[in-house]
mmCIF file of C-alpha atoms in Angstrom:
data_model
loop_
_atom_site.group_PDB
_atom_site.id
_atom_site.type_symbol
_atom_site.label_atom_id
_atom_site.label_comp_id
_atom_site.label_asym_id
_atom_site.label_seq_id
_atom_site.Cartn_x
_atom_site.Cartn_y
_atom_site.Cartn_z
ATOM 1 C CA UNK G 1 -9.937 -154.820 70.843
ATOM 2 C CA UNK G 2 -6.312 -154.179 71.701
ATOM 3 C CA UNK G 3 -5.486 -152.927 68.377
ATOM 4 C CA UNK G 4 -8.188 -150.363 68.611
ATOM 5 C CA UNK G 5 -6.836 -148.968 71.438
ATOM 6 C CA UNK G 6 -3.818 -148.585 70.047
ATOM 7 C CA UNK G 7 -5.278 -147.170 67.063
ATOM 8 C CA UNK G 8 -7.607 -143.863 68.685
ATOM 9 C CA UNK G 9 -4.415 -142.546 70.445
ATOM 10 C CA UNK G 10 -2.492 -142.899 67.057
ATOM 11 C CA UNK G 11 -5.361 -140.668 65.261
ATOM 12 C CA UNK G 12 -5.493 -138.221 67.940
ATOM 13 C CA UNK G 13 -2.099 -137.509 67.291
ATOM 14 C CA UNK G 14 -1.927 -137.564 63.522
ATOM 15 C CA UNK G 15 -5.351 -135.382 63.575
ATOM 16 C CA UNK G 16 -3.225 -132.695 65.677
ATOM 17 C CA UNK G 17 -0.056 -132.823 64.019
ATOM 18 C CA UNK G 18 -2.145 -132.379 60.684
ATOM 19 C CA UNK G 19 -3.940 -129.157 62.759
ATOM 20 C CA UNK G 20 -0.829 -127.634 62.977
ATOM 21 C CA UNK G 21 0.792 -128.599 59.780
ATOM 22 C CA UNK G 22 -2.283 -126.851 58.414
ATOM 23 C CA UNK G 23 -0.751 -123.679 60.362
ATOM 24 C CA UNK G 24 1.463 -123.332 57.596
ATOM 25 C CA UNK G 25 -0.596 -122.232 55.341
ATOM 26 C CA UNK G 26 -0.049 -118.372 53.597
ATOM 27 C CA UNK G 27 3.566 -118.844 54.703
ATOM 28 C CA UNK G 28 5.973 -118.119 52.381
ATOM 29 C CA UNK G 29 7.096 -121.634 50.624
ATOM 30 C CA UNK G 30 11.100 -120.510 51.029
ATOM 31 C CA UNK G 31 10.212 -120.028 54.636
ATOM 32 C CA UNK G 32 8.081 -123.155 55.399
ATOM 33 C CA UNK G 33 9.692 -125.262 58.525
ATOM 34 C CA UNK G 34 7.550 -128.062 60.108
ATOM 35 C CA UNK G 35 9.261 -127.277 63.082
ATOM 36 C CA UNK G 36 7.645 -123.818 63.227
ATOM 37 C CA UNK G 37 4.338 -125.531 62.676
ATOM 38 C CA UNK G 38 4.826 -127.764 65.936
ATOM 39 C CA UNK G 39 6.390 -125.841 68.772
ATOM 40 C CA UNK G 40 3.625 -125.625 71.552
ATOM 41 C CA UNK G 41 2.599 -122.503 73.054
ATOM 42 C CA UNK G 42 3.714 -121.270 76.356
ATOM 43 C CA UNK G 43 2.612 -121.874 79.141
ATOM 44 C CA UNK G 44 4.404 -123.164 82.594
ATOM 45 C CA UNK G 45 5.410 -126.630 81.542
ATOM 46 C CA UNK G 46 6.664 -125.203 78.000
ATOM 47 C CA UNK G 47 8.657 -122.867 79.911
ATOM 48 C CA UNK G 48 10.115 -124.949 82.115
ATOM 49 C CA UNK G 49 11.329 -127.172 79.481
ATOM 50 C CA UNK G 50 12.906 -124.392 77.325
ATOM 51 C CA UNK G 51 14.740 -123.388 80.287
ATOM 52 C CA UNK G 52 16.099 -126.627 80.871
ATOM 53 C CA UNK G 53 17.980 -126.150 77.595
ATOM 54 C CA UNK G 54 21.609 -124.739 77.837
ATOM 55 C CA UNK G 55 22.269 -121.755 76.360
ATOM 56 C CA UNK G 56 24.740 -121.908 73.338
ATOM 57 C CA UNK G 57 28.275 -121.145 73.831
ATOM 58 C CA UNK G 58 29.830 -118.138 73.417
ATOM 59 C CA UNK G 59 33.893 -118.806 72.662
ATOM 60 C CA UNK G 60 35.538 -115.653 73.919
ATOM 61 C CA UNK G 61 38.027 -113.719 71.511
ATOM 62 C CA UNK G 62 38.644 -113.387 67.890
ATOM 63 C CA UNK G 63 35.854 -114.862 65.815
ATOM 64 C CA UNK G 64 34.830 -113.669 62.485
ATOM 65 C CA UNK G 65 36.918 -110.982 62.495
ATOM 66 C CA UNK G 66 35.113 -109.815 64.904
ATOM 67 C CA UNK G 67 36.477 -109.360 68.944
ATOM 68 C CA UNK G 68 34.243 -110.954 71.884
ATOM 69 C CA UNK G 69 34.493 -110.076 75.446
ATOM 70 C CA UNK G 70 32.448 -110.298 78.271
ATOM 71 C CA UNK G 71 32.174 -107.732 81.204
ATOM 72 C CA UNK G 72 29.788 -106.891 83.734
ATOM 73 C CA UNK G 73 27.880 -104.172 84.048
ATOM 74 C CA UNK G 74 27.587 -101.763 87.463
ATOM 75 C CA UNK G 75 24.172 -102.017 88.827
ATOM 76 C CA UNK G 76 23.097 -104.103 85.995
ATOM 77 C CA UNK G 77 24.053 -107.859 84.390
ATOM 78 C CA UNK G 78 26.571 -108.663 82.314
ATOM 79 C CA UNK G 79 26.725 -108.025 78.532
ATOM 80 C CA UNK G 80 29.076 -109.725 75.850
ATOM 81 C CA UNK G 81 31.164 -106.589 73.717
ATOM 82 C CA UNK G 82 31.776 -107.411 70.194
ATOM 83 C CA UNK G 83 34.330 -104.993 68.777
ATOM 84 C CA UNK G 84 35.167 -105.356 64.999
ATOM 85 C CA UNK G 85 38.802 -104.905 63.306
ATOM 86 C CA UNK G 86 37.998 -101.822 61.854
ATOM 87 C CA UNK G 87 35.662 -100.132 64.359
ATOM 88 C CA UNK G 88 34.025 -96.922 62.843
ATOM 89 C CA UNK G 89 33.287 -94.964 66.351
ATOM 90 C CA UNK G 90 29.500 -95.809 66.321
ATOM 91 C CA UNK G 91 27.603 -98.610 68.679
ATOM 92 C CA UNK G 92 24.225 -100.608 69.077
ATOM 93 C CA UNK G 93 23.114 -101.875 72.225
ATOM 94 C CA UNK G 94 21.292 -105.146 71.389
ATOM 95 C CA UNK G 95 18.706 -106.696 73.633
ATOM 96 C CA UNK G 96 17.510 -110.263 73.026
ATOM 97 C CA UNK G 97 13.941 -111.632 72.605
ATOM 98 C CA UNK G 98 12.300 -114.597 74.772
ATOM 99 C CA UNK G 99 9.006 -112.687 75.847
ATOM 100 C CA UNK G 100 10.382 -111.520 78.459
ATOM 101 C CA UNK G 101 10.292 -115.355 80.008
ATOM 102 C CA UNK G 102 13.205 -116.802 78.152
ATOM 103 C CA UNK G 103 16.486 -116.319 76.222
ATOM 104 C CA UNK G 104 19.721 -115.235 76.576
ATOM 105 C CA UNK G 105 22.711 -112.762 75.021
ATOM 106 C CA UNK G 106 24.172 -116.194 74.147
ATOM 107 C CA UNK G 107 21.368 -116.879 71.757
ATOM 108 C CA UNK G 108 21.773 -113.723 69.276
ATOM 109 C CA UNK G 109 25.826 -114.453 69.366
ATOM 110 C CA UNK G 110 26.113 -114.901 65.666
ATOM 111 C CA UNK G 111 23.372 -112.086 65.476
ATOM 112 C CA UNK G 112 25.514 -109.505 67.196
ATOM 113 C CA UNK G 113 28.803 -110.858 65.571
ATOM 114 C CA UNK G 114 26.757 -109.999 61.735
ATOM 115 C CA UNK G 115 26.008 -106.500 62.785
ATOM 116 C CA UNK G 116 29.325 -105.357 64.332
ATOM 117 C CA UNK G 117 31.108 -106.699 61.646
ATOM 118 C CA UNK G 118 28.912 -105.318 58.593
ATOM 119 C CA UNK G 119 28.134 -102.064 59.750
ATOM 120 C CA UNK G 120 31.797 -101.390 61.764
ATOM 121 C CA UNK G 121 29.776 -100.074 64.999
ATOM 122 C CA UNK G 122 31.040 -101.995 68.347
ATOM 123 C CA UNK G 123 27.810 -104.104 69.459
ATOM 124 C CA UNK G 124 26.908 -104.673 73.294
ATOM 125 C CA UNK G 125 24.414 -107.356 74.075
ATOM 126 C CA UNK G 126 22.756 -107.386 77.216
ATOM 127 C CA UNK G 127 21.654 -109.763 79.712
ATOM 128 C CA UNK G 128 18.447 -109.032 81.930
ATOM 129 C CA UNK G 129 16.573 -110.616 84.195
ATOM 130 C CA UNK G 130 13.451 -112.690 83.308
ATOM 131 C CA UNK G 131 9.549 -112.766 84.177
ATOM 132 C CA UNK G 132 7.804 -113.979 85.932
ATOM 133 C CA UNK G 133 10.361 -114.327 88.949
ATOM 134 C CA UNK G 134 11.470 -110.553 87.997
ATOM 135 C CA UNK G 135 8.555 -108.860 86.620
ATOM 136 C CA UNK G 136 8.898 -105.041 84.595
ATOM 137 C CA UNK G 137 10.671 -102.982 85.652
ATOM 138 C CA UNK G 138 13.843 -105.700 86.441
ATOM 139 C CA UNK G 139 14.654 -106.260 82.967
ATOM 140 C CA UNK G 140 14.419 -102.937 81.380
ATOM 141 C CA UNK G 141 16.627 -101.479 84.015
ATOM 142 C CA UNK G 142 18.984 -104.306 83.506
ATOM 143 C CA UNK G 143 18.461 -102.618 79.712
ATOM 144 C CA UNK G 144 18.822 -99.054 80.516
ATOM 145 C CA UNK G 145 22.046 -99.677 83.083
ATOM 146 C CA UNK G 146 23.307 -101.219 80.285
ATOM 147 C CA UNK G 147 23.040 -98.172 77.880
ATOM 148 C CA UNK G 148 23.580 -95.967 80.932
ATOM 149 C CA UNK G 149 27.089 -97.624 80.891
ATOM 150 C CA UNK G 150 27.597 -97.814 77.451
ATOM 151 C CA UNK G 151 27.691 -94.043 77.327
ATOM 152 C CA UNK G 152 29.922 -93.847 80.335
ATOM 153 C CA UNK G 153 32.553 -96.161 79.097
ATOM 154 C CA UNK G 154 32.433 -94.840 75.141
ATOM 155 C CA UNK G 155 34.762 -92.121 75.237
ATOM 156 C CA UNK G 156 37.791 -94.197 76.598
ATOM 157 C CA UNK G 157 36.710 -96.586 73.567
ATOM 158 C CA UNK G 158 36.325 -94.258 70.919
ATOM 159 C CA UNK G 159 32.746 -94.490 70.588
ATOM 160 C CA UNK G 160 31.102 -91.157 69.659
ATOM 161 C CA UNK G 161 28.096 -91.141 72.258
ATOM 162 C CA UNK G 162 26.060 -88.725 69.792
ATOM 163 C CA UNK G 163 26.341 -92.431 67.020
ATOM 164 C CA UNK G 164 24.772 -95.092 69.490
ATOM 165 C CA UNK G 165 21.625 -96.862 69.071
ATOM 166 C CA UNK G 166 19.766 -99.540 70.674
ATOM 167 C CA UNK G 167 18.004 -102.589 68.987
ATOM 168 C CA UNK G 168 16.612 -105.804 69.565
ATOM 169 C CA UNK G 169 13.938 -108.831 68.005
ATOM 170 C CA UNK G 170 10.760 -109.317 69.580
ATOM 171 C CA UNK G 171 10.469 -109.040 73.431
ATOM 172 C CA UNK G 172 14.013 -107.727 72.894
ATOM 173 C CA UNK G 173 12.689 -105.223 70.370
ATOM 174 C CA UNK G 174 9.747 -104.302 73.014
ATOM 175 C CA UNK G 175 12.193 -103.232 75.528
ATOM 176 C CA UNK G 176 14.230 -101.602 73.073
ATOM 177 C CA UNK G 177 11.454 -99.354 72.135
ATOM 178 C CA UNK G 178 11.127 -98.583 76.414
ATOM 179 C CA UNK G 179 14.599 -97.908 77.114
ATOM 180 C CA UNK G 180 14.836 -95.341 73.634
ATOM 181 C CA UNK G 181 11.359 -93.279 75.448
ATOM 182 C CA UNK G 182 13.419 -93.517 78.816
ATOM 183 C CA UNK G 183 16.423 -92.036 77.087
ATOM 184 C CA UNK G 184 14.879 -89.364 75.746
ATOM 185 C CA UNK G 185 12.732 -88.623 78.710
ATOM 186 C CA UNK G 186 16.245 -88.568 80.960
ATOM 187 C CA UNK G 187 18.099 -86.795 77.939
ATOM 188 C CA UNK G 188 20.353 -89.490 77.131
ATOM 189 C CA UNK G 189 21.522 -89.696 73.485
ATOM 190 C CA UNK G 190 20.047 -92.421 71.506
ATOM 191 C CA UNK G 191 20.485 -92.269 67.584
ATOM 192 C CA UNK G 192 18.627 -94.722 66.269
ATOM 193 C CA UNK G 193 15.956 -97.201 67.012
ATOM 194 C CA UNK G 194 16.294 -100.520 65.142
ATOM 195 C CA UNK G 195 13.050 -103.133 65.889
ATOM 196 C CA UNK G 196 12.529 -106.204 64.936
ATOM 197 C CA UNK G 197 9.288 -107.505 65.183
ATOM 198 C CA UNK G 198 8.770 -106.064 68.582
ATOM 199 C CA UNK G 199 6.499 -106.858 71.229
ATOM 200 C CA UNK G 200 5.007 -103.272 71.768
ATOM 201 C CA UNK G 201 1.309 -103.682 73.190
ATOM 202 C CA UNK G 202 -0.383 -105.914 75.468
ATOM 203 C CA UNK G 203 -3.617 -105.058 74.507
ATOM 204 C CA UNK G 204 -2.708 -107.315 71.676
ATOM 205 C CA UNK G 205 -3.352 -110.227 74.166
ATOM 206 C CA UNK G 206 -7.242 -108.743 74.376
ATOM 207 C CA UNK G 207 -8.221 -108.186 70.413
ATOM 208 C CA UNK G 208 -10.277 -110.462 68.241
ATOM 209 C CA UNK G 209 -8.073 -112.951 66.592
ATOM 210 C CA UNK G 210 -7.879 -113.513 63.273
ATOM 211 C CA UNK G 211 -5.100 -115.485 61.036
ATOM 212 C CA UNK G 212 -2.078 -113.673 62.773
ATOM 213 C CA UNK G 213 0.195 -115.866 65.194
ATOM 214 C CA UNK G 214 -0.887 -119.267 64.077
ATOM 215 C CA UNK G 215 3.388 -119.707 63.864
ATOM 216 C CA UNK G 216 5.806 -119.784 66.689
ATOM 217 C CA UNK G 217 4.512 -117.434 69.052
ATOM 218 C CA UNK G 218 0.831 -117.310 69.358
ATOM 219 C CA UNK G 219 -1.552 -115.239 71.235
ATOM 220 C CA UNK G 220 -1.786 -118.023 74.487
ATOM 221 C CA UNK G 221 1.894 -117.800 74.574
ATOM 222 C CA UNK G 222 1.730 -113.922 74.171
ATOM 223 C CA UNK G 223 -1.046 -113.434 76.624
ATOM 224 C CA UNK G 224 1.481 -115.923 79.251
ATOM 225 C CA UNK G 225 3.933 -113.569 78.963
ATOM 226 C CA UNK G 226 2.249 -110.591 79.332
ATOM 227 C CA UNK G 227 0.706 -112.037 82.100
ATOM 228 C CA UNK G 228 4.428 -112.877 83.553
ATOM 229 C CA UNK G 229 6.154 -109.244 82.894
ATOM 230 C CA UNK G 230 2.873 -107.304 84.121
ATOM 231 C CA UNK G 231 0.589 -109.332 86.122
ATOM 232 C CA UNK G 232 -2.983 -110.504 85.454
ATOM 233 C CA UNK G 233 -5.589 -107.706 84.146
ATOM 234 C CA UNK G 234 -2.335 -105.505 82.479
ATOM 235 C CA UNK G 235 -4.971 -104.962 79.746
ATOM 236 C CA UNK G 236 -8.021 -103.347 81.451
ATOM 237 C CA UNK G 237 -5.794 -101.293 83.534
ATOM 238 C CA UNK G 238 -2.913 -98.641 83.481
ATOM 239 C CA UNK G 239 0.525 -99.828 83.300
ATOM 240 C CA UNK G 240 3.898 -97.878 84.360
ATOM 241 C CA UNK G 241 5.903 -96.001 81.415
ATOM 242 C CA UNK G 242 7.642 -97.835 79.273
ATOM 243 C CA UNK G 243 6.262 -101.296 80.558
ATOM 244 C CA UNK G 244 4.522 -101.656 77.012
ATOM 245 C CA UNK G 245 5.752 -98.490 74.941
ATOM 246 C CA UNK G 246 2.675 -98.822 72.573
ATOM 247 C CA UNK G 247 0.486 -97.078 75.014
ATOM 248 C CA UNK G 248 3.096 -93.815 75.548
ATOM 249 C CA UNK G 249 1.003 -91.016 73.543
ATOM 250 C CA UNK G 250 3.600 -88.619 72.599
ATOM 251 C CA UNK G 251 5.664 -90.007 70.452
ATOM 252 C CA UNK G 252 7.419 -86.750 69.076
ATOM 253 C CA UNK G 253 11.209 -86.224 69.933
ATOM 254 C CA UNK G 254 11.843 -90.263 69.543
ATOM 255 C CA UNK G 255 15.118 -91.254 67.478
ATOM 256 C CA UNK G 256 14.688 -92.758 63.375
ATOM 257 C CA UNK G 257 13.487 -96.229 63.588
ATOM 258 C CA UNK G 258 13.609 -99.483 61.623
ATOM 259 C CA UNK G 259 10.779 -101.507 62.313
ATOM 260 C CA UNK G 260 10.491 -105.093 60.547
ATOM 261 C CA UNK G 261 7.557 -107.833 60.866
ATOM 262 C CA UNK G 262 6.231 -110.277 58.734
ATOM 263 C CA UNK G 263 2.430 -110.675 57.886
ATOM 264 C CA UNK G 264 1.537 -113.566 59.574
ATOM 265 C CA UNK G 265 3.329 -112.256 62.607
ATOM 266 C CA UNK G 266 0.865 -112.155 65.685
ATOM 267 C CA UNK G 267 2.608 -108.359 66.468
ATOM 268 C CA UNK G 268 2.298 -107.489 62.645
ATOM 269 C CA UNK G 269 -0.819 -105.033 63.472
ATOM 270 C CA UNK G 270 0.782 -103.419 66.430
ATOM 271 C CA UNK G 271 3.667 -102.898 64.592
ATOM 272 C CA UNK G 272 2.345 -101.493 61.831
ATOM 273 C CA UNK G 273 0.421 -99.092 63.925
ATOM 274 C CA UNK G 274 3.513 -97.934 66.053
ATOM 275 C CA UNK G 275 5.468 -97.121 62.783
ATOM 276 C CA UNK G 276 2.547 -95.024 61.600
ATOM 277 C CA UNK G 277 2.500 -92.918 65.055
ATOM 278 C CA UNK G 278 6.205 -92.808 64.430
ATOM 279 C CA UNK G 279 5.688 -91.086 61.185
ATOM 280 C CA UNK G 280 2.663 -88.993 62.379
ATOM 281 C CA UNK G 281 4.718 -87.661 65.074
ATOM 282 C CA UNK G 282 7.428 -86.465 61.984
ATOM 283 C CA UNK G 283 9.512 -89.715 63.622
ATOM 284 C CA UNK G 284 11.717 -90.844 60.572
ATOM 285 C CA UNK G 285 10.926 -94.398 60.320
ATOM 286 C CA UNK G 286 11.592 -97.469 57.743
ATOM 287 C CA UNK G 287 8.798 -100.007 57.547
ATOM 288 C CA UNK G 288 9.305 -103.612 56.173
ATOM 289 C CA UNK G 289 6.423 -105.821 56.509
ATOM 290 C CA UNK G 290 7.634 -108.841 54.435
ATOM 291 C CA UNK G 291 4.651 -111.616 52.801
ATOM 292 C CA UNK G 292 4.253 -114.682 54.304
ATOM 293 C CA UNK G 293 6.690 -114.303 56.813
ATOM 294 C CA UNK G 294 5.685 -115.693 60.585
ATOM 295 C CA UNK G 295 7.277 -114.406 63.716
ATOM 296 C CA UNK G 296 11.003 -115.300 63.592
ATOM 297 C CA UNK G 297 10.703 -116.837 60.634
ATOM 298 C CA UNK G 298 14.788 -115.246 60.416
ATOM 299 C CA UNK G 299 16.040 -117.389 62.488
ATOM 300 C CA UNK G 300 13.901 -120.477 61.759
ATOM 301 C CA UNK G 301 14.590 -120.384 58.016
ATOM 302 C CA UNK G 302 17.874 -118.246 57.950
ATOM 303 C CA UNK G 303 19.465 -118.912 54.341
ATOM 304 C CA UNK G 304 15.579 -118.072 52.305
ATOM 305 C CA UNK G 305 16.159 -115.147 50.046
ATOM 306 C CA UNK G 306 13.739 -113.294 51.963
ATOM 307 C CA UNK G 307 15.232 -113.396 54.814
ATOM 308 C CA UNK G 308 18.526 -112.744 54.226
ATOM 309 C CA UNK G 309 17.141 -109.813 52.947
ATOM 310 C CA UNK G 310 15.403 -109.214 55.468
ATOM 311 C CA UNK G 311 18.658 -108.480 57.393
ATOM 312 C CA UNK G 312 20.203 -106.735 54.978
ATOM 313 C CA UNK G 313 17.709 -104.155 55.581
ATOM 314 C CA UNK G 314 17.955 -104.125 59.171
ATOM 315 C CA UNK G 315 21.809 -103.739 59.332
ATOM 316 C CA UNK G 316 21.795 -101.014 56.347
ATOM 317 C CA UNK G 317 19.660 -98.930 58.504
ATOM 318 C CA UNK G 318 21.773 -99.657 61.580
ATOM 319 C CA UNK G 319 24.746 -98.303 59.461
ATOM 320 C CA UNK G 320 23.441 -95.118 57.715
ATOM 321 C CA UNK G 321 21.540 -93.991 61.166
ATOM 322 C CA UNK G 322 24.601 -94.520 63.083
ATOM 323 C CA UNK G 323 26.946 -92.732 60.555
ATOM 324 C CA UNK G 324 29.806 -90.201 61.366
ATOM 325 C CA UNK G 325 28.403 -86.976 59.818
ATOM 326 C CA UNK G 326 30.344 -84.094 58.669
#
């Protein structure tokens, strides 16, 4: 009898390990990670965990050939400055992802140390404040005094305030999108738009599912977040500008745009949409949707062919939209 006890628990959790193994399926093999295929959904305990873990370190200083500082921002947080040896006069305000919920500047370190040093533009990547303890519109004014500054400081810098842009990956990427509508709605020069499978609509949270978000972050952690940043009901109701830039209907007079998802990402179809507004509104835009990629899949399986090319996309666009021109 005791050996049968023993035995249901240990099928219960082979049958759900073999669920979500089974998760994996469509991914692209170069981009398959078991890990992927077990990290729970969010929710308050799986948030309180993953903020239990330290952030990485950030050494201060030369690294990569590439300079790090930190300073703080007036009326905002702090960000972390990477300047590179050769720095061409442009700049890219990155902004993390996390959902809002989690994350950190510290996380996208060797991120932000990639871009400045491949494209020459000085990178500044922002802290904010997180949901649900500060819900919209905390962290994208934390975002928007960071450009705010940005602009102020660049001429003492030699950054050309006509060659800045403002990017980030998922959540980061959704309040990318909100600060570039703010700009141009306050008339403050943004050149470029780079998003990485951003985190546009919560409506998302409300539409049938279907094989989308099975990876990483799926719709119950989606919907959680959401939920944190905007409240319960966001969907059925009207939300404040810029909150969830997917709903703004005038989308005319918004900088070029990079926007980059995979298939299986859970914000694939809202992506996909965004970029074809873009483009109906005579926005330029460059779309990548790359097969059998899952949300993050960049980060989770970094050296695949796919996704190094993946990048290489991303930070070419960075550097021809942020370009001195004659």
């Amino acid at each position: 009898m005791k050996a049968r006890w023993i035995l249901i628990p240990v099928l219960g959790v082979s049958a759900t390990v073999a669920a979500r193994m089974r998760r994996l399926r469509g991914v692209a093999p170069e981009l398959s990670n078991p890990a992927a295929a077990l990290l729970p959904s969010m929710g308050p305990i799986p948030l309180r965990v993953a903020r239990l873990l330290p952030a990485p370190p950030v050494a201060l200083g030369a690294e990569g050939g590439v300079d790090v500082r930190r300073e703080d921002v007036p009326g905002g947080q702090d960000v972390y400055v990477y300047t590179p040896a050769v720095p061409n006069g442009a700049a890219l305000l990155w902004i993390h992802g996390g959902g809002t919920i989690i994350g950190s500047p510290e996380i996208d370190h060797r991120r932000c140390i990639r871009i400045a040093r491949d494209t020459g533009a000085v990178v500044v990547s922002a802290r904010y404040r997180l949901a649900p303890e500060h819900p919209f519109p905390a962290g994208h004014d934390d975002c928007y005094a960071a450009l705010r500054w940005l602009h102020r400081v660049a001429p003492e810098r030699g950054i050309d305030p006509a060659r800045i842009g403002v990017g980030g990956a998922s959540a980061g990427g959704g309040l990318t999108a909100g600060v570039v509508q703010r700009a141009v709605d306050e008339a403050l020069p943004v050149a470029f738009q780079l998003l990485v499978y951003p985190m546009l609509d919560d409506r998302t949270t409300t539409r049938p599912a279907d094989h989308r978000g099975a990876l990483v972050w799926t719709r119950r952690s989606n919907a959680f977040a959401w939920d944190a940043y905007l409240g319960a009901g966001h969907a059925e109701r009207e939300v404040p500008a810029y909150a969830a830039p997917a709903r703004r209907a005038d989308l005319s007079g918004l900088p070029p745009a990079w926007i980059g998802v995979g298939e299986l990402d859970l914000f694939h179809d809202e992506d996909v949409d965004y970029a074809r507004r873009l483009e109906a509104a005579r926005v330029p835009v460059e779309l990548l949707v790359e097969p059998g990629m899952y949300h993050a899949a960049d980060l989770a399986a970094a050296r695949a062919a796919s996704m190094r090319a993946f990048l290489r996309s991303a930070i070419s666009s960075t550097e021809s939209h942020l370009a001195a021109r004659d």
